[in-house]
PDB file of C-alpha atoms in Angstrom:
ATOM      1  CA  MET A   1      14.443  17.307  21.203  1.00 85.00           C
ATOM      2  CA  ALA A   2      14.097  13.565  20.588  1.00 92.00           C
ATOM      3  CA  TRP A   3      12.319  11.251  18.200  1.00 96.00           C
ATOM      4  CA  THR A   4      11.655   7.577  17.563  1.00 96.00           C
ATOM      5  CA  ALA A   5       9.995   5.760  14.660  1.00 97.00           C
ATOM      6  CA  VAL A   6       8.727   2.386  13.510  1.00 98.00           C
ATOM      7  CA  SER A   7       7.737   0.987  10.115  1.00 97.00           C
ATOM      8  CA  GLY A   8       6.545  -2.509   9.257  1.00 96.00           C
ATOM      9  CA  ALA A   9       5.243  -4.263   6.152  1.00 94.00           C
ATOM     10  CA  GLY A  10       1.687  -5.569   5.983  1.00 89.00           C
ATOM     11  CA  SER A  11       0.241  -8.670   4.400  1.00 78.00           C
ATOM     12  CA  ASN A  12       1.576  -7.909   0.905  1.00 75.00           C
ATOM     13  CA  GLY A  13       5.202  -8.437   1.972  1.00 77.00           C
ATOM     14  CA  ALA A  14       6.831  -5.285   0.559  1.00 87.00           C
ATOM     15  CA  ASN A  15       6.798  -2.183   2.751  1.00 94.00           C
ATOM     16  CA  GLU A  16       5.478   0.770   0.751  1.00 97.00           C
ATOM     17  CA  ASP A  17       5.601   3.121   3.756  1.00 98.00           C
ATOM     18  CA  LEU A  18       8.607   5.256   4.579  1.00 98.00           C
ATOM     19  CA  VAL A  19       9.511   7.408   7.572  1.00 98.00           C
ATOM     20  CA  VAL A  20      12.421   9.813   7.191  1.00 97.00           C
ATOM     21  CA  VAL A  21      13.762  12.248   9.793  1.00 97.00           C
ATOM     22  CA  ARG A  22      16.492  14.795   9.148  1.00 95.00           C
ATOM     23  CA  VAL A  23      17.886  17.194  11.729  1.00 94.00           C
ATOM     24  CA  HIS A  24      20.021  19.974  10.253  1.00 90.00           C
ATOM     25  CA  GLY A  25      20.975  23.138  12.040  1.00 86.00           C
ATOM     26  CA  GLY A  26      17.890  24.438  13.800  1.00 90.00           C
ATOM     27  CA  THR A  27      15.465  22.567  11.533  1.00 95.00           C
ATOM     28  CA  THR A  28      13.909  19.119  11.881  1.00 96.00           C
ATOM     29  CA  ASP A  29      12.193  17.653   8.815  1.00 97.00           C
ATOM     30  CA  ILE A  30       9.911  14.650   9.314  1.00 98.00           C
ATOM     31  CA  LEU A  31       8.472  12.822   6.300  1.00 98.00           C
ATOM     32  CA  VAL A  32       5.713  10.247   6.609  1.00 99.00           C
ATOM     33  CA  LEU A  33       5.029   8.540   3.271  1.00 99.00           C
ATOM     34  CA  ASP A  34       2.342   5.948   2.614  1.00 98.00           C
ATOM     35  CA  GLY A  35       2.506   4.477  -0.874  1.00 98.00           C
ATOM     36  CA  ALA A  36      -0.855   3.381  -2.260  1.00 96.00           C
ATOM     37  CA  THR A  37      -0.917  -0.316  -3.118  1.00 93.00           C
ATOM     38  CA  SER A  38      -0.550  -0.818  -6.859  1.00 94.00           C
ATOM     39  CA  VAL A  39      -3.610  -1.820  -8.866  1.00 94.00           C
ATOM     40  CA  ALA A  40      -1.556  -2.387 -12.035  1.00 93.00           C
ATOM     41  CA  GLY A  41      -1.008  -6.121 -11.667  1.00 89.00           C
ATOM     42  CA  ARG A  42       2.665  -5.776 -12.607  1.00 91.00           C
ATOM     43  CA  GLY A  43       5.710  -3.581 -12.071  1.00 92.00           C
ATOM     44  CA  TYR A  44       7.013  -1.173 -14.697  1.00 93.00           C
ATOM     45  CA  VAL A  45      10.213   0.064 -13.033  1.00 93.00           C
ATOM     46  CA  ASP A  46      10.845  -2.444 -10.235  1.00 91.00           C
ATOM     47  CA  ALA A  47       9.553  -5.961 -10.742  1.00 85.00           C
ATOM     48  CA  ASP A  48      10.983  -7.145  -7.411  1.00 87.00           C
ATOM     49  CA  GLY A  49      10.365  -4.391  -4.858  1.00 90.00           C
ATOM     50  CA  GLY A  50       7.418  -2.874  -6.707  1.00 93.00           C
ATOM     51  CA  ASP A  51       6.840   0.499  -8.334  1.00 96.00           C
ATOM     52  CA  VAL A  52       5.194   2.007  -5.250  1.00 97.00           C
ATOM     53  CA  ALA A  53       8.152   1.316  -2.950  1.00 96.00           C
ATOM     54  CA  TRP A  54      10.439   2.608  -5.711  1.00 97.00           C
ATOM     55  CA  PHE A  55       8.393   5.817  -5.852  1.00 98.00           C
ATOM     56  CA  VAL A  56       8.413   6.655  -2.141  1.00 98.00           C
ATOM     57  CA  HIS A  57      12.140   5.968  -1.808  1.00 98.00           C
ATOM     58  CA  ALA A  58      12.950   7.893  -5.001  1.00 98.00           C
ATOM     59  CA  PHE A  59      10.874  10.845  -3.815  1.00 98.00           C
ATOM     60  CA  ALA A  60      12.563  10.952  -0.404  1.00 98.00           C
ATOM     61  CA  ALA A  61      15.995  10.840  -2.059  1.00 98.00           C
ATOM     62  CA  ALA A  62      15.044  13.568  -4.547  1.00 98.00           C
ATOM     63  CA  LEU A  63      13.653  15.785  -1.783  1.00 98.00           C
ATOM     64  CA  GLU A  64      16.767  15.601   0.397  1.00 96.00           C
ATOM     65  CA  PRO A  65      18.792  18.222  -1.558  1.00 95.00           C
ATOM     66  CA  HIS A  66      15.908  20.673  -1.076  1.00 95.00           C
ATOM     67  CA  LEU A  67      15.660  20.221   2.690  1.00 93.00           C
ATOM     68  CA  ASP A  68      17.148  23.531   3.660  1.00 89.00           C
ATOM     69  CA  ALA A  69      15.774  26.152   5.995  1.00 81.00           C
ATOM     70  CA  TYR A  70      14.724  28.529   3.215  1.00 86.00           C
ATOM     71  CA  THR A  71      13.093  26.525   0.392  1.00 93.00           C
ATOM     72  CA  PRO A  72       9.282  26.554   0.744  1.00 96.00           C
ATOM     73  CA  GLN A  73       7.772  23.109   1.160  1.00 98.00           C
ATOM     74  CA  ASP A  74       5.609  23.317  -1.958  1.00 97.00           C
ATOM     75  CA  ALA A  75       8.597  24.326  -4.100  1.00 98.00           C
ATOM     76  CA  ALA A  76      10.726  21.524  -2.658  1.00 98.00           C
ATOM     77  CA  VAL A  77       8.005  18.926  -3.289  1.00 98.00           C
ATOM     78  CA  ALA A  78       7.499  20.137  -6.858  1.00 98.00           C
ATOM     79  CA  ALA A  79      11.238  19.944  -7.582  1.00 98.00           C
ATOM     80  CA  ALA A  80      11.485  16.440  -6.135  1.00 98.00           C
ATOM     81  CA  VAL A  81       8.460  15.208  -8.094  1.00 98.00           C
ATOM     82  CA  ASP A  82       9.896  16.641 -11.310  1.00 98.00           C
ATOM     83  CA  ALA A  83      13.128  14.720 -10.699  1.00 98.00           C
ATOM     84  CA  VAL A  84      11.326  11.470  -9.917  1.00 98.00           C
ATOM     85  CA  GLY A  85       9.019  11.853 -12.912  1.00 96.00           C
ATOM     86  CA  ALA A  86      12.035  12.350 -15.166  1.00 95.00           C
ATOM     87  CA  GLY A  87      13.599   9.196 -13.743  1.00 95.00           C
ATOM     88  CA  TYR A  88      10.378   7.279 -14.345  1.00 94.00           C
ATOM     89  CA  ALA A  89      10.399   8.428 -17.967  1.00 92.00           C
ATOM     90  CA  ARG A  90      14.060   7.479 -18.445  1.00 92.00           C
ATOM     91  CA  LEU A  91      13.220   3.960 -17.309  1.00 89.00           C
ATOM     92  CA  GLY A  92      10.585   3.758 -20.055  1.00 82.00           C
ATOM     93  CA  ALA A  93       7.668   3.443 -17.668  1.00 77.00           C
ATOM     94  CA  ALA A  94       5.945   6.722 -18.540  1.00 71.00           C
ATOM     95  CA  ALA A  95       5.142   5.523 -22.054  1.00 79.00           C
ATOM     96  CA  ALA A  96       4.348   1.924 -21.140  1.00 86.00           C
ATOM     97  CA  ALA A  97       2.255   2.293 -17.992  1.00 92.00           C
ATOM     98  CA  PRO A  98      -1.415   3.330 -18.137  1.00 95.00           C
ATOM     99  CA  PRO A  99      -2.442   6.130 -15.736  1.00 96.00           C
ATOM    100  CA  HIS A 100      -3.940   3.716 -13.224  1.00 97.00           C
ATOM    101  CA  ALA A 101      -0.479   2.112 -12.903  1.00 96.00           C
ATOM    102  CA  TRP A 102       1.375   5.316 -12.038  1.00 97.00           C
ATOM    103  CA  PRO A 103       2.370   5.118  -8.372  1.00 97.00           C
ATOM    104  CA  ILE A 104       0.938   7.550  -5.833  1.00 98.00           C
ATOM    105  CA  ALA A 105       1.441   8.126  -2.117  1.00 99.00           C
ATOM    106  CA  ALA A 106       0.126  10.039   0.853  1.00 98.00           C
ATOM    107  CA  LEU A 107       2.629  12.484   2.323  1.00 99.00           C
ATOM    108  CA  THR A 108       2.816  14.439   5.533  1.00 99.00           C
ATOM    109  CA  TRP A 109       5.896  16.624   5.833  1.00 99.00           C
ATOM    110  CA  ILE A 110       6.397  18.217   9.241  1.00 98.00           C
ATOM    111  CA  ARG A 111       9.019  20.964   9.400  1.00 98.00           C
ATOM    112  CA  ILE A 112       9.958  22.088  12.917  1.00 97.00           C
ATOM    113  CA  GLN A 113      11.963  25.263  13.470  1.00 95.00           C
ATOM    114  CA  GLN A 114      12.394  26.505  17.027  1.00 92.00           C
ATOM    115  CA  ASP A 115       8.860  26.539  18.488  1.00 94.00           C
ATOM    116  CA  GLN A 116       6.987  26.449  15.173  1.00 97.00           C
ATOM    117  CA  ALA A 117       5.776  23.484  13.105  1.00 98.00           C
ATOM    118  CA  ARG A 118       4.659  23.646   9.477  1.00 98.00           C
ATOM    119  CA  LEU A 119       2.738  20.726   7.994  1.00 98.00           C
ATOM    120  CA  PHE A 120       2.388  19.974   4.279  1.00 99.00           C
ATOM    121  CA  CYS A 121      -0.231  17.253   3.839  1.00 99.00           C
ATOM    122  CA  LEU A 122      -1.372  15.208   0.850  1.00 98.00           C
ATOM    123  CA  GLY A 123      -3.585  12.170   1.350  1.00 96.00           C
ATOM    124  CA  ASP A 124      -4.625  10.455   4.536  1.00 95.00           C
ATOM    125  CA  CYS A 125      -1.661  10.266   6.905  1.00 98.00           C
ATOM    126  CA  LYS A 126      -2.541  11.362  10.438  1.00 98.00           C
ATOM    127  CA  THR A 127      -0.769  13.821  12.757  1.00 99.00           C
ATOM    128  CA  LEU A 128      -1.689  14.282  16.415  1.00 99.00           C
ATOM    129  CA  LEU A 129      -0.404  16.956  18.804  1.00 98.00           C
ATOM    130  CA  ARG A 130      -0.187  16.299  22.543  1.00 97.00           C
ATOM    131  CA  LEU A 131       0.212  19.235  24.913  1.00 96.00           C
ATOM    132  CA  ALA A 132       1.932  19.127  28.285  1.00 94.00           C
ATOM    133  CA  ASP A 133      -1.437  18.892  30.082  1.00 95.00           C
ATOM    134  CA  GLY A 134      -2.353  15.735  28.140  1.00 95.00           C
ATOM    135  CA  THR A 135      -4.712  17.400  25.674  1.00 97.00           C
ATOM    136  CA  VAL A 136      -4.530  15.741  22.236  1.00 98.00           C
ATOM    137  CA  ARG A 137      -5.485  17.507  18.989  1.00 98.00           C
ATOM    138  CA  ASP A 138      -5.868  16.122  15.488  1.00 98.00           C
ATOM    139  CA  LEU A 139      -3.888  18.626  13.430  1.00 98.00           C
ATOM    140  CA  ASP A 140      -5.262  17.504  10.065  1.00 95.00           C
ATOM    141  CA  PRO A 141      -8.784  16.067  10.521  1.00 93.00           C
ATOM    142  CA  TRP A 142      -9.183  15.388   6.817  1.00 88.00           C
ATOM    143  CA  ILE A 143     -11.563  12.628   5.751  1.00 83.00           C
ATOM    144  CA  ASN A 144     -10.970  10.871   2.447  1.00 79.00           C
ATOM    145  CA  PRO A 145     -14.234  11.398   0.518  1.00 75.00           C
ATOM    146  CA  GLN A 146     -13.764   8.037  -1.214  1.00 73.00           C
ATOM    147  CA  GLU A 147     -13.569   6.104   2.051  1.00 72.00           C
ATOM    148  CA  ALA A 148     -17.337   6.056   2.596  1.00 71.00           C
ATOM    149  CA  VAL A 149     -17.847   4.844  -0.976  1.00 74.00           C
ATOM    150  CA  LEU A 150     -15.287   2.082  -0.465  1.00 73.00           C
ATOM    151  CA  GLN A 151     -16.849   0.993   2.829  1.00 74.00           C
ATOM    152  CA  ARG A 152     -20.266   0.652   1.174  1.00 78.00           C
ATOM    153  CA  VAL A 153     -18.748  -1.462  -1.593  1.00 74.00           C
ATOM    154  CA  LEU A 154     -16.869  -3.636   0.915  1.00 73.00           C
ATOM    155  CA  ALA A 155     -20.019  -4.241   2.932  1.00 75.00           C
ATOM    156  CA  ALA A 156     -21.809  -5.560  -0.143  1.00 76.00           C
ATOM    157  CA  LEU A 157     -19.032  -7.878  -1.323  1.00 75.00           C
ATOM    158  CA  PRO A 158     -18.995 -11.646  -0.837  1.00 73.00           C
ATOM    159  CA  ALA A 159     -16.583 -13.215   1.638  1.00 75.00           C
ATOM    160  CA  ASP A 160     -14.481 -15.021  -0.980  1.00 77.00           C
ATOM    161  CA  PRO A 161     -11.167 -13.089  -1.307  1.00 74.00           C
ATOM    162  CA  ALA A 162     -10.745 -13.755  -5.036  1.00 77.00           C
ATOM    163  CA  GLU A 163     -14.253 -12.587  -5.843  1.00 81.00           C
ATOM    164  CA  ARG A 164     -13.862  -9.526  -3.626  1.00 78.00           C
ATOM    165  CA  LYS A 165     -10.682  -8.566  -5.468  1.00 78.00           C
ATOM    166  CA  ALA A 166     -12.263  -9.069  -8.890  1.00 82.00           C
ATOM    167  CA  ARG A 167     -15.210  -6.863  -7.959  1.00 82.00           C
ATOM    168  CA  LEU A 168     -13.042  -4.147  -6.413  1.00 86.00           C
ATOM    169  CA  LEU A 169     -10.313  -3.874  -9.046  1.00 89.00           C
ATOM    170  CA  PRO A 170     -12.246  -1.878 -11.702  1.00 90.00           C
ATOM    171  CA  LEU A 171     -13.379   0.614  -9.050  1.00 87.00           C
ATOM    172  CA  LEU A 172      -9.860   0.989  -7.654  1.00 91.00           C
ATOM    173  CA  ARG A 173      -8.299   1.433 -11.096  1.00 95.00           C
ATOM    174  CA  ALA A 174     -10.802   4.114 -12.074  1.00 92.00           C
ATOM    175  CA  ARG A 175     -10.138   5.959  -8.823  1.00 92.00           C
ATOM    176  CA  ARG A 176      -6.342   5.707  -9.274  1.00 95.00           C
ATOM    177  CA  GLU A 177      -6.555   7.105 -12.805  1.00 96.00           C
ATOM    178  CA  GLU A 178      -8.683   9.983 -11.523  1.00 94.00           C
ATOM    179  CA  GLN A 179      -6.126  10.762  -8.815  1.00 95.00           C
ATOM    180  CA  ASN A 180      -3.214  10.744 -11.253  1.00 97.00           C
ATOM    181  CA  LEU A 181      -4.924  12.948 -13.846  1.00 97.00           C
ATOM    182  CA  ALA A 182      -6.479  15.488 -11.460  1.00 96.00           C
ATOM    183  CA  ALA A 183      -5.867  19.157 -12.247  1.00 97.00           C
ATOM    184  CA  ALA A 184      -5.022  19.770  -8.574  1.00 97.00           C
ATOM    185  CA  PRO A 185      -3.809  16.431  -7.170  1.00 97.00           C
ATOM    186  CA  SER A 186      -4.724  15.684  -3.552  1.00 96.00           C
ATOM    187  CA  VAL A 187      -2.078  12.944  -3.341  1.00 98.00           C
ATOM    188  CA  LEU A 188       1.612  12.809  -4.190  1.00 99.00           C
ATOM    189  CA  CYS A 189       1.872  11.659  -7.803  1.00 98.00           C
ATOM    190  CA  LEU A 190       4.447  11.393 -10.569  1.00 94.00           C
ATOM    191  CA  ARG A 191       3.024  13.658 -13.254  1.00 94.00           C
ATOM    192  CA  PRO A 192       0.848  16.319 -11.622  1.00 97.00           C
ATOM    193  CA  ALA A 193      -1.302  18.270 -14.074  1.00 96.00           C
ATOM    194  CA  GLY A 194      -1.201  21.305 -11.786  1.00 97.00           C
ATOM    195  CA  PRO A 195      -0.173  22.448  -8.312  1.00 97.00           C
ATOM    196  CA  PHE A 196      -0.795  19.994  -5.499  1.00 98.00           C
ATOM    197  CA  ALA A 197      -3.904  20.651  -3.402  1.00 97.00           C
ATOM    198  CA  ALA A 198      -1.915  20.311  -0.199  1.00 98.00           C
ATOM    199  CA  ARG A 199      -3.339  21.131   3.194  1.00 98.00           C
ATOM    200  CA  ARG A 200      -1.002  23.440   5.109  1.00 98.00           C
ATOM    201  CA  ILE A 201      -1.004  23.878   8.865  1.00 98.00           C
ATOM    202  CA  VAL A 202       1.189  26.234  10.889  1.00 98.00           C
ATOM    203  CA  LEU A 203       1.244  26.066  14.682  1.00 97.00           C
ATOM    204  CA  GLN A 204       3.272  27.174  17.647  1.00 97.00           C
ATOM    205  CA  LEU A 205       4.667  24.358  19.782  1.00 97.00           C
ATOM    206  CA  ALA A 206       4.202  25.034  23.476  1.00 94.00           C
ATOM    207  CA  PRO A 207       6.765  23.693  25.971  1.00 93.00           C
ATOM    208  CA  GLY A 208       6.221  19.982  26.541  1.00 93.00           C
ATOM    209  CA  ALA A 209       4.536  19.424  23.169  1.00 96.00           C
ATOM    210  CA  CYS A 210       4.785  16.061  21.373  1.00 97.00           C
ATOM    211  CA  LEU A 211       3.814  15.081  17.831  1.00 98.00           C
ATOM    212  CA  LEU A 212       2.703  11.660  16.588  1.00 99.00           C
ATOM    213  CA  GLY A 213       2.691  11.205  12.811  1.00 99.00           C
ATOM    214  CA  MET A 214       1.256   8.010  11.306  1.00 98.00           C
ATOM    215  CA  THR A 215       0.248   6.276   8.127  1.00 98.00           C
ATOM    216  CA  ASP A 216      -3.344   5.097   8.039  1.00 95.00           C
ATOM    217  CA  GLY A 217      -2.147   1.523   8.569  1.00 96.00           C
ATOM    218  CA  PHE A 218      -0.846   2.400  12.041  1.00 98.00           C
ATOM    219  CA  TYR A 219      -3.840   4.621  12.796  1.00 98.00           C
ATOM    220  CA  ARG A 220      -6.090   1.573  12.323  1.00 96.00           C
ATOM    221  CA  LEU A 221      -5.584   1.107  16.073  1.00 97.00           C
ATOM    222  CA  ALA A 222      -7.993   4.042  16.454  1.00 97.00           C
ATOM    223  CA  ASP A 223      -9.919   3.980  13.169  1.00 93.00           C
ATOM    224  CA  PRO A 224     -11.493   1.709  12.081  1.00 91.00           C
ATOM    225  CA  TYR A 225     -10.576  -0.866  14.745  1.00 94.00           C
ATOM    226  CA  ALA A 226     -11.547   1.417  17.678  1.00 96.00           C
ATOM    227  CA  MET A 227      -9.026  -0.226  20.005  1.00 97.00           C
ATOM    228  CA  TYR A 228      -8.019   3.267  21.193  1.00 98.00           C
ATOM    229  CA  THR A 229      -9.293   6.801  21.053  1.00 98.00           C
ATOM    230  CA  PRO A 230      -6.776   9.169  19.446  1.00 98.00           C
ATOM    231  CA  ALA A 231      -5.774  10.510  22.873  1.00 98.00           C
ATOM    232  CA  ALA A 232      -5.433   7.028  24.369  1.00 98.00           C
ATOM    233  CA  LEU A 233      -3.382   5.919  21.360  1.00 98.00           C
ATOM    234  CA  PHE A 234      -0.962   8.810  21.860  1.00 98.00           C
ATOM    235  CA  ASP A 235      -0.646   8.052  25.580  1.00 97.00           C
ATOM    236  CA  ALA A 236      -0.029   4.360  24.864  1.00 97.00           C
ATOM    237  CA  CYS A 237       2.670   5.189  22.299  1.00 98.00           C
ATOM    238  CA  LEU A 238       4.435   7.359  24.876  1.00 96.00           C
ATOM    239  CA  ALA A 239       4.093   4.806  27.660  1.00 95.00           C
ATOM    240  CA  ARG A 240       4.832   1.580  25.769  1.00 96.00           C
ATOM    241  CA  GLY A 241       6.759   2.622  22.664  1.00 96.00           C
ATOM    242  CA  LEU A 242       5.940   2.374  18.971  1.00 98.00           C
ATOM    243  CA  ASP A 243       7.296  -1.151  18.524  1.00 97.00           C
ATOM    244  CA  ALA A 244       4.930  -2.500  21.173  1.00 97.00           C
ATOM    245  CA  MET A 245       1.989  -0.710  19.577  1.00 98.00           C
ATOM    246  CA  LEU A 246       2.824  -2.133  16.149  1.00 98.00           C
ATOM    247  CA  ALA A 247       3.005  -5.610  17.697  1.00 97.00           C
ATOM    248  CA  GLU A 248      -0.436  -5.104  19.263  1.00 97.00           C
ATOM    249  CA  LEU A 249      -1.846  -4.022  15.910  1.00 97.00           C
ATOM    250  CA  ARG A 250      -0.490  -7.109  14.169  1.00 95.00           C
ATOM    251  CA  ALA A 251      -1.811  -9.391  16.905  1.00 94.00           C
ATOM    252  CA  ALA A 252      -5.299  -7.935  16.463  1.00 93.00           C
ATOM    253  CA  GLU A 253      -5.117  -8.389  12.702  1.00 91.00           C
ATOM    254  CA  ARG A 254      -3.925 -11.983  13.022  1.00 89.00           C
ATOM    255  CA  GLY A 255      -6.783 -12.652  15.427  1.00 84.00           C
ATOM    256  CA  GLY A 256      -9.299 -11.682  12.770  1.00 74.00           C
ATOM    257  CA  GLY A 257     -11.207  -9.255  14.942  1.00 58.00           C
ATOM    258  CA  ALA A 258     -10.938  -6.532  12.310  1.00 57.00           C
ATOM    259  CA  ALA A 259     -11.852  -8.695   9.313  1.00 55.00           C
ATOM    260  CA  GLY A 260     -13.955  -6.962   6.678  1.00 53.00           C
ATOM    261  CA  LEU A 261     -13.200  -3.425   7.862  1.00 52.00           C
ATOM    262  CA  SER A 262     -10.467  -2.775   5.279  1.00 56.00           C
ATOM    263  CA  VAL A 263      -9.408  -3.897   1.811  1.00 57.00           C
ATOM    264  CA  LYS A 264      -6.168  -5.420   3.153  1.00 68.00           C
ATOM    265  CA  ALA A 265      -6.081  -7.684   6.198  1.00 73.00           C
ATOM    266  CA  ALA A 266      -2.861  -6.016   7.375  1.00 84.00           C
ATOM    267  CA  ASP A 267      -1.610  -2.775   5.847  1.00 91.00           C
ATOM    268  CA  ASP A 268       1.907  -1.364   6.047  1.00 96.00           C
ATOM    269  CA  ALA A 269       2.051   0.586   9.303  1.00 97.00           C
ATOM    270  CA  SER A 270       4.435   3.379  10.274  1.00 98.00           C
ATOM    271  CA  ALA A 271       4.648   6.053  12.943  1.00 98.00           C
ATOM    272  CA  VAL A 272       7.054   8.674  14.225  1.00 98.00           C
ATOM    273  CA  LEU A 273       6.975  10.226  17.675  1.00 98.00           C
ATOM    274  CA  TRP A 274       8.672  13.594  18.226  1.00 98.00           C
ATOM    275  CA  SER A 275       9.111  15.364  21.534  1.00 95.00           C
ATOM    276  CA  ALA A 276      10.363  18.819  22.389  1.00 88.00           C
ATOM    277  CA  ALA A 277      11.928  17.224  25.482  1.00 81.00           C
ATOM    278  CA  PRO A 278      15.553  16.024  25.197  1.00 77.00           C
ATOM    279  CA  THR A 279      14.603  12.332  25.421  1.00 71.00           C
ATOM    280  CA  ILE A 280      11.723   9.940  24.908  1.00 70.00           C
ATOM    281  CA  SER A 281      12.155   7.624  27.839  1.00 54.00           C
ATOM    282  CA  HIS A 282      11.242   4.294  26.291  1.00 51.00           C
ATOM    283  CA  ASN A 283      13.416   4.510  23.165  1.00 42.00           C
ATOM    284  CA  PRO A 284      15.578   7.605  22.589  1.00 37.00           C
ATOM    285  CA  LYS A 285      17.214   7.951  19.185  1.00 38.00           C
ATOM    286  CA  GLU A 286      20.247   9.772  17.901  1.00 32.00           C
ATOM    287  CA  HIS A 287      19.503  12.711  15.641  1.00 31.00           C
ATOM    288  CA  ALA A 288      20.286  11.765  12.048  1.00 34.00           C
ATOM    289  CA  TRP A 289      18.890  11.330   8.574  1.00 34.00           C
ATOM    290  CA  THR A 290      17.323   7.929   9.108  1.00 40.00           C
ATOM    291  CA  THR A 291      15.069   5.639   7.108  1.00 39.00           C
ATOM    292  CA  GLN A 292      13.099   3.037   9.034  1.00 40.00           C
ATOM    293  CA  ALA A 293      13.386  -0.343   7.307  1.00 37.00           C
ATOM    294  CA  ALA A 294      10.603  -2.898   7.036  1.00 34.00           C
ATOM    295  CA  ARG A 295      10.441  -5.700   9.517  1.00 33.00           C
ATOM    296  CA  PRO A 296      10.200  -9.260   8.206  1.00 30.00           C
TER     297      PRO A 296
END
């Protein structure tokens, strides 16, 4: 078994993504977290790094004690969120921050035990499976129902960045409040009103299987930029390595070829590649609890 990962900040400077891998006994836990850019206009718990980055790191730290082979994923997530929510309240943010300012994130948690993988998915991270014969499957083909609405709004906006932001902000704040107050949250949030509406996938891993987990910022290479099909993206990650693919993504964004397709010119982008084989030839990693840091 081997894995490698990459994570890089986008145009906002702070990296609100996080990739965490922990190998313990016969279990491998892979977390892919994509914090949603704040629409609050200010920080309530971390004025420097930002509340969203604080949230994803605090959640990962709170989840670690529950990463054992026996605790169900939903119970572990609930316990970690309770701990983070209590910390948020102790810092005074719960009373001061309006619901649209509460940080949220997308989460895909992949738990691998022997030849079985269990996925716990909230939000729009992407996970692809590649079989030994080269077949690639999207394990969680979920489509964000708000994405089509956002794309229609973006298409109608003027080119001026300041005016675009002013027009978008009320829509984004209303959507964020709705996500935070939902009775069955579909994203990772601080104060869930009920059980998370997580998507759960269980699959057997055939010999030679590989997994590629990504935030939507990295998956832009396939959608919406259409530089790769999902299968071609997986093959390129295996052949060239994740660092090279992130560099290609940033070059395309700097070139302006994808302008207008997304709210942010360059989003945080993260990916993790796991293989059942003992090495990944381009960049093998030691097995450890590891957090991928942002690149400058």
